[in-house]
Amino acid sequence: MAAIVIDGKAVAAKVKEDAKARAAGLREGGIIPCLAVLLVGEDPASLSYVSAKEQALAEAGMASKDIRLPREITEEELIARIAGFNADPAIHGILVQLPLPGHIREDAVIAAIDPAKDVDGFHPVSAGNLLLGRPGFIPCTPAGVVFLLRELGIPTAGAHAVVVGRSNIVGRPLANLLTRRDINATVTICHTGTVDLARHVREADILIAAAGKPALITAEMVREGAAVIDVGVNRVADPQAKKGYRLRGDVDFGPVAEKAAYITPVPGGVGPLTIAMLLQNVVDACRRQTSVCP
Ligand code: NAP
């Protein structure tokens, strides 16, 4: 079998168009959805993520407030900046680009964001709402993965989904989402403590790799006809490439594509969906704060 290669950009384009139309509706009422983006330091990968998000917001007719802060900023100073945005009615969402320098506690910074403006969905209130099945912000990458499955008509009800990775931003929230009644998958979560990863992965109807380990998932591990969603984005040295590296997912793409029914490429798979879902969360945040219905 040769897999259908999922065009994440095309799916994301539809989501972005929808966010753009909803933002236009708000603008007609004189409201411009605005996201404050805080970047600490000058990590090149973070810089490129931040500019991609800001560009997508602009293309969707939304505003962003770009806050670049020195690496030496203290945790207290960063939290004070967040408090300012929490109190500012013209700012509807707050995004702190991770990772933060080691002297700043990420948990404390995320907890300082007003949950009503937590468009990344990382705040404990958002995580709790997701766990309890209540409305709230859903982290963008897990939301994007679920949207992709739905959009492609990949059956989830009763399917066995195996999620490799248990981070708070991808693996855990995704596993949670997949067990919601409207999705109804049976979920196995794997991590570095899992004994015999291959045995678990082989049982997946839907495999989601979010480990951050290039080509961790090989063809021998994948069940014939599985849907394979590769969240991993890994920089792998490549002297031939312009930048000296290329991006690789967590899945050994070529051989796995021979066995799977569906597969997402890296880049061009899940990544575009993550940004598209952020746009939706910013519009949602703006609508709720300006009482333009939930
Ligand atoms: P993370 O915080 O480093 O978490 C990685 C998870 O994978 C951990 O739970 C870890 O287990 C598990 N893991 C690592 N090696 C493993 C192995 N050999 N076997 C089984 N489990 C293993 O990473 P993350 O933030 O979740 O991100 C995961 C990947 O997705 C990264 O490549 C990241 O760049 C990418 N990502 C992509 C997007 C996108 O938009 N496409 C968005 C976010 C992240 P332990 O808990 O036991 O350590």
Coordinates of C-alpha atoms and ligand atoms in Angstrom, one line a residue:
M1 CA 0.0 0.0 0.0
A2 CA 1.2 3.5 -0.7
A3 CA -0.1 6.1 1.7
I4 CA -2.2 9.2 0.9
V5 CA 0.2 12.0 1.9
I6 CA -1.8 14.5 3.8
D7 CA -1.5 18.1 2.6
G8 CA -1.5 20.0 5.8
K9 CA -1.1 23.3 4.1
A10 CA -4.2 22.8 2.1
V11 CA -6.3 21.8 5.1
A12 CA -4.8 24.7 7.1
A13 CA -5.7 27.2 4.3
K14 CA -9.4 26.4 4.8
V15 CA -9.1 26.9 8.6
K16 CA -7.3 30.2 8.0
E17 CA -9.9 31.4 5.6
D18 CA -12.6 30.6 8.2
A19 CA -10.7 32.5 10.9
K20 CA -10.2 35.4 8.4
A21 CA -13.9 35.6 7.7
R22 CA -14.7 35.6 11.4
A23 CA -12.1 38.3 12.1
A24 CA -13.6 40.4 9.3
G25 CA -17.0 40.1 11.0
L26 CA -15.4 41.5 14.2
R27 CA -13.7 44.3 12.3
E28 CA -17.0 45.4 10.9
G29 CA -18.0 46.0 14.5
G30 CA -14.8 48.0 15.1
I31 CA -13.0 45.2 16.9
I32 CA -9.6 44.0 15.8
P33 CA -8.5 40.8 17.4
C34 CA -5.0 41.3 18.8
L35 CA -2.5 38.8 20.1
A36 CA 0.5 39.9 22.3
V37 CA 3.5 37.7 21.4
L38 CA 6.3 37.7 23.9
L39 CA 9.7 36.4 22.9
V40 CA 12.5 36.1 25.4
G41 CA 16.0 35.9 23.9
E42 CA 17.0 35.2 20.3
D43 CA 16.7 31.5 19.7
P44 CA 16.6 31.2 15.9
A45 CA 13.9 28.5 15.9
S46 CA 11.7 30.6 18.3
L47 CA 12.3 33.7 16.1
S48 CA 11.1 31.8 13.0
Y49 CA 8.0 30.4 14.8
V50 CA 7.1 33.9 16.1
S51 CA 7.4 35.5 12.8
A52 CA 5.3 32.8 11.1
K53 CA 2.6 33.3 13.7
E54 CA 2.6 37.1 13.3
Q55 CA 2.5 36.8 9.5
A56 CA -0.4 34.4 9.6
L57 CA -2.3 36.8 11.9
A58 CA -1.7 39.7 9.6
E59 CA -2.9 37.7 6.6
A60 CA -6.1 36.9 8.5
G61 CA -6.7 40.6 9.2
M62 CA -5.7 40.4 12.8
A63 CA -3.2 42.4 14.8
S64 CA -0.2 41.3 16.9
K65 CA 1.9 43.1 19.4
D66 CA 5.4 41.9 19.0
I67 CA 7.3 42.1 22.3
R68 CA 11.0 41.1 22.2
L69 CA 12.6 40.8 25.6
P70 CA 16.3 40.3 26.5
R71 CA 17.4 36.9 27.6
E72 CA 18.4 38.4 31.0
I73 CA 14.9 39.5 31.9
T74 CA 13.8 38.2 35.3
E75 CA 10.8 36.1 35.9
E76 CA 9.2 38.9 37.9
E77 CA 9.7 41.4 35.0
L78 CA 8.2 39.0 32.5
I79 CA 5.2 38.3 34.7
A80 CA 4.7 42.1 35.1
R81 CA 4.6 42.5 31.3
I82 CA 2.0 39.7 31.2
A83 CA 0.0 41.4 33.9
G84 CA -0.1 44.5 31.8
F85 CA -1.5 42.6 28.8
N86 CA -4.0 40.8 31.1
A87 CA -5.4 44.2 32.0
D88 CA -5.4 45.7 28.5
P89 CA -8.8 45.3 26.8
A90 CA -7.2 45.8 23.3
I91 CA -5.2 42.6 23.8
H92 CA -7.4 39.5 23.4
G93 CA -4.7 36.8 23.5
I94 CA -1.3 36.3 25.1
L95 CA 1.3 34.0 23.8
V96 CA 4.7 33.4 25.4
Q97 CA 7.0 31.7 23.0
L98 CA 8.6 28.6 24.6
P99 CA 11.2 27.5 25.6
L100 CA 12.2 30.2 28.1
P101 CA 15.7 30.6 29.5
G102 CA 16.5 28.3 32.3
H103 CA 16.3 31.0 35.1
I104 CA 12.6 31.5 34.4
R105 CA 10.0 29.0 35.5
E106 CA 7.7 28.3 32.5
D107 CA 5.0 27.1 34.8
A108 CA 4.9 30.3 36.8
V109 CA 4.9 32.4 33.6
I110 CA 2.1 30.3 32.0
A111 CA 0.0 30.5 35.2
A112 CA 0.3 34.3 35.1
I113 CA -1.7 34.6 31.9
D114 CA -5.4 35.4 32.3
P115 CA -7.1 32.1 31.3
A116 CA -9.5 34.1 29.1
K117 CA -6.5 35.2 27.0
D118 CA -4.7 31.8 27.1
V119 CA -4.8 31.1 23.3
D120 CA -2.0 28.5 23.5
G121 CA -4.2 26.5 25.9
F122 CA -1.3 25.8 28.3
H123 CA -2.7 27.4 31.4
P124 CA -3.7 24.9 34.2
V125 CA -7.3 26.2 33.9
S126 CA -7.4 25.4 30.2
A127 CA -5.7 22.0 30.8
G128 CA -8.3 21.3 33.6
N129 CA -11.2 22.2 31.3
L130 CA -9.9 19.9 28.6
L131 CA -9.5 17.1 31.1
L132 CA -13.1 17.6 32.4
G133 CA -14.6 17.9 28.9
R134 CA -15.6 21.5 29.5
P135 CA -15.3 24.4 27.0
G136 CA -12.0 26.2 26.9
F137 CA -8.9 26.8 24.9
I138 CA -7.4 23.6 23.4
P139 CA -3.7 23.6 22.6
C140 CA -3.2 24.3 18.9
T141 CA -1.2 21.2 17.8
P142 CA -3.6 18.7 19.4
A143 CA -6.5 20.6 18.0
G144 CA -4.9 20.6 14.6
V145 CA -4.3 16.9 14.7
V146 CA -7.9 16.1 15.5
F147 CA -9.1 18.6 12.9
L148 CA -6.9 16.7 10.3
L149 CA -8.4 13.4 11.2
R150 CA -11.9 14.7 10.9
E151 CA -11.3 16.6 7.7
L152 CA -9.8 13.5 6.0
G153 CA -12.7 11.3 7.3
I154 CA -10.3 9.0 9.2
P155 CA -12.6 7.0 11.5
T156 CA -11.8 7.6 15.2
A157 CA -14.7 6.0 17.0
G158 CA -13.6 2.7 18.3
A159 CA -10.2 3.1 16.7
H160 CA -7.0 2.4 18.7
A161 CA -4.9 5.6 18.8
V162 CA -1.4 5.3 20.0
V163 CA 0.3 8.6 21.0
V164 CA 4.0 8.6 21.4
G165 CA 4.9 11.4 23.8
R166 CA 3.3 12.7 26.9
S167 CA 4.3 16.4 27.0
N168 CA 1.9 19.0 28.4
I169 CA 1.6 20.7 25.0
V170 CA 1.2 17.8 22.7
G171 CA 0.9 14.2 23.9
R172 CA -1.2 14.6 27.0
P173 CA -3.8 17.1 25.7
L174 CA -4.0 15.1 22.4
A175 CA -4.6 11.8 24.3
N176 CA -7.3 13.5 26.2
L177 CA -9.0 15.0 23.2
L178 CA -9.0 11.6 21.4
T179 CA -11.1 10.1 24.3
R180 CA -13.8 12.7 24.1
R181 CA -17.2 11.1 23.3
D182 CA -17.4 12.9 19.9
I183 CA -14.1 11.3 18.9
N184 CA -14.3 8.1 20.9
A185 CA -10.9 6.6 20.3
T186 CA -9.3 4.1 22.7
V187 CA -5.9 5.6 23.5
T188 CA -2.5 4.3 24.5
I189 CA 0.1 6.8 25.6
C190 CA 3.8 5.8 25.2
H191 CA 6.9 7.6 26.7
T192 CA 10.5 6.8 27.6
G193 CA 9.3 4.4 30.3
T194 CA 7.3 2.3 27.8
V195 CA 8.6 -1.2 27.5
D196 CA 8.7 -2.5 23.9
L197 CA 7.5 0.7 22.1
A198 CA 7.2 -1.3 18.8
R199 CA 4.7 -3.7 20.2
H200 CA 2.4 -0.8 21.2
V201 CA 2.9 1.2 18.0
R202 CA 2.1 -1.9 15.9
E203 CA -1.4 -2.0 17.4
A204 CA -2.3 1.5 16.3
D205 CA -5.0 2.2 13.8
I206 CA -4.0 5.8 14.3
L207 CA -0.5 6.5 15.3
I208 CA 0.6 10.0 16.5
A209 CA 4.3 10.5 16.9
A210 CA 5.3 13.4 19.2
A211 CA 8.6 12.4 20.7
G212 CA 11.0 14.8 19.1
K213 CA 13.3 11.9 17.9
P214 CA 14.1 11.8 14.2
A215 CA 12.9 8.6 12.5
L216 CA 12.0 6.9 15.8
I217 CA 9.1 5.2 14.1
T218 CA 10.2 2.7 11.5
A219 CA 8.2 0.7 9.0
E220 CA 8.5 -2.5 10.9
M221 CA 6.7 -0.8 13.8
V222 CA 3.7 0.3 11.8
R223 CA 0.6 -1.7 11.1
E224 CA -0.4 -2.0 7.4
G225 CA -3.2 0.5 6.7
A226 CA -2.6 2.7 9.7
A227 CA -3.1 6.5 9.7
V228 CA 0.3 8.0 10.7
I229 CA 0.4 11.6 12.0
D230 CA 3.9 12.9 12.5
V231 CA 4.1 15.8 14.9
G232 CA 7.9 15.7 15.3
V233 CA 10.0 18.5 14.0
N234 CA 13.7 17.7 14.3
R235 CA 16.6 19.6 12.8
V236 CA 19.0 17.1 11.3
A237 CA 22.5 18.1 10.1
D238 CA 22.7 18.2 6.3
P239 CA 25.8 19.8 4.7
Q240 CA 24.0 19.8 1.3
A241 CA 21.2 22.0 2.7
K242 CA 21.4 25.8 2.5
K243 CA 21.0 26.2 6.2
G244 CA 23.2 23.2 7.1
Y245 CA 20.2 21.2 8.3
R246 CA 16.9 19.9 7.2
L247 CA 13.7 19.1 9.0
R248 CA 12.8 15.5 9.8
G249 CA 9.8 14.1 11.6
D250 CA 9.7 11.4 14.1
V251 CA 8.6 8.9 11.4
D252 CA 10.9 7.3 8.9
F253 CA 8.7 8.8 6.1
G254 CA 9.6 6.8 2.9
P255 CA 9.3 3.3 4.2
V256 CA 6.4 4.0 6.5
A257 CA 4.5 5.6 3.6
E258 CA 4.7 2.3 1.8
K259 CA 2.7 0.6 4.6
A260 CA 0.4 3.3 6.0
A261 CA -3.0 4.4 4.5
Y262 CA -2.4 8.0 5.5
I263 CA 0.7 9.9 6.5
T264 CA 1.6 13.5 7.2
P265 CA 4.9 14.9 5.8
V266 CA 7.4 17.0 7.7
P267 CA 7.4 19.9 6.9
G268 CA 3.9 20.6 5.5
G269 CA 1.8 18.3 7.7
V270 CA 0.8 19.1 11.2
G271 CA 2.8 22.4 11.4
P272 CA 0.5 24.5 9.3
L273 CA -2.5 23.3 11.2
T274 CA -0.9 24.5 14.5
I275 CA -0.8 28.0 13.3
A276 CA -4.3 27.9 11.8
M277 CA -5.7 26.7 15.1
L278 CA -3.9 29.6 16.9
L279 CA -5.8 32.0 14.6
Q280 CA -9.1 30.3 15.5
N281 CA -8.3 30.6 19.2
V282 CA -7.5 34.3 18.9
V283 CA -10.8 34.9 17.2
D284 CA -12.6 32.9 19.9
A285 CA -10.8 34.8 22.7
C286 CA -11.7 38.1 21.1
R287 CA -15.4 37.2 20.6
R288 CA -15.7 36.0 24.2
Q289 CA -14.1 39.1 25.6
T290 CA -16.1 41.5 23.5
S291 CA -19.3 39.6 24.2
V292 CA -19.9 38.7 20.5
C293 CA -21.3 35.4 21.8
P294 CA -19.1 32.4 22.7
Ligands
NAP1 P1 8.9 17.0 24.6 O1 8.3 18.0 25.6 O2 10.4 16.8 24.5 O3 8.2 15.6 24.9 C1 8.6 14.5 24.2 C2 7.8 13.3 24.6 O4 8.3 12.2 23.9 C3 8.1 12.9 26.1 O5 6.9 12.6 26.7 C4 9.1 11.8 26.0 O6 8.9 10.9 27.1 C5 8.7 11.1 24.7 N1 9.8 10.4 24.1 C6 11.0 10.9 23.8 N2 11.7 9.9 23.3 C7 11.0 8.8 23.3 C8 11.2 7.4 22.9 N3 12.4 7.0 22.4 N4 10.3 6.5 23.1 C9 9.1 6.9 23.6 N5 8.8 8.2 24.0 C10 9.7 9.1 23.8 O7 8.4 17.4 23.2 P2 7.1 18.1 22.6 O8 7.1 19.6 23.0 O9 5.9 17.3 23.0 O10 7.3 18.0 21.1 C11 7.4 16.8 20.5 C12 7.9 17.0 19.0 O11 6.8 17.7 18.3 C13 9.1 17.8 18.8 O12 9.8 17.4 17.7 C14 8.6 19.2 18.6 O13 9.5 20.0 17.8 C15 7.4 18.9 17.8 N6 6.3 19.9 17.8 C16 5.7 20.2 16.6 C17 4.7 21.1 16.6 C18 4.1 21.4 15.3 O14 3.4 22.3 15.1 N7 4.3 20.6 14.2 C19 4.2 21.7 17.8 C20 4.8 21.3 19.0 C21 5.8 20.4 19.0 P3 9.2 11.2 28.7 O15 8.0 12.0 29.1 O16 9.3 9.9 29.3 O17 10.5 12.0 28.6

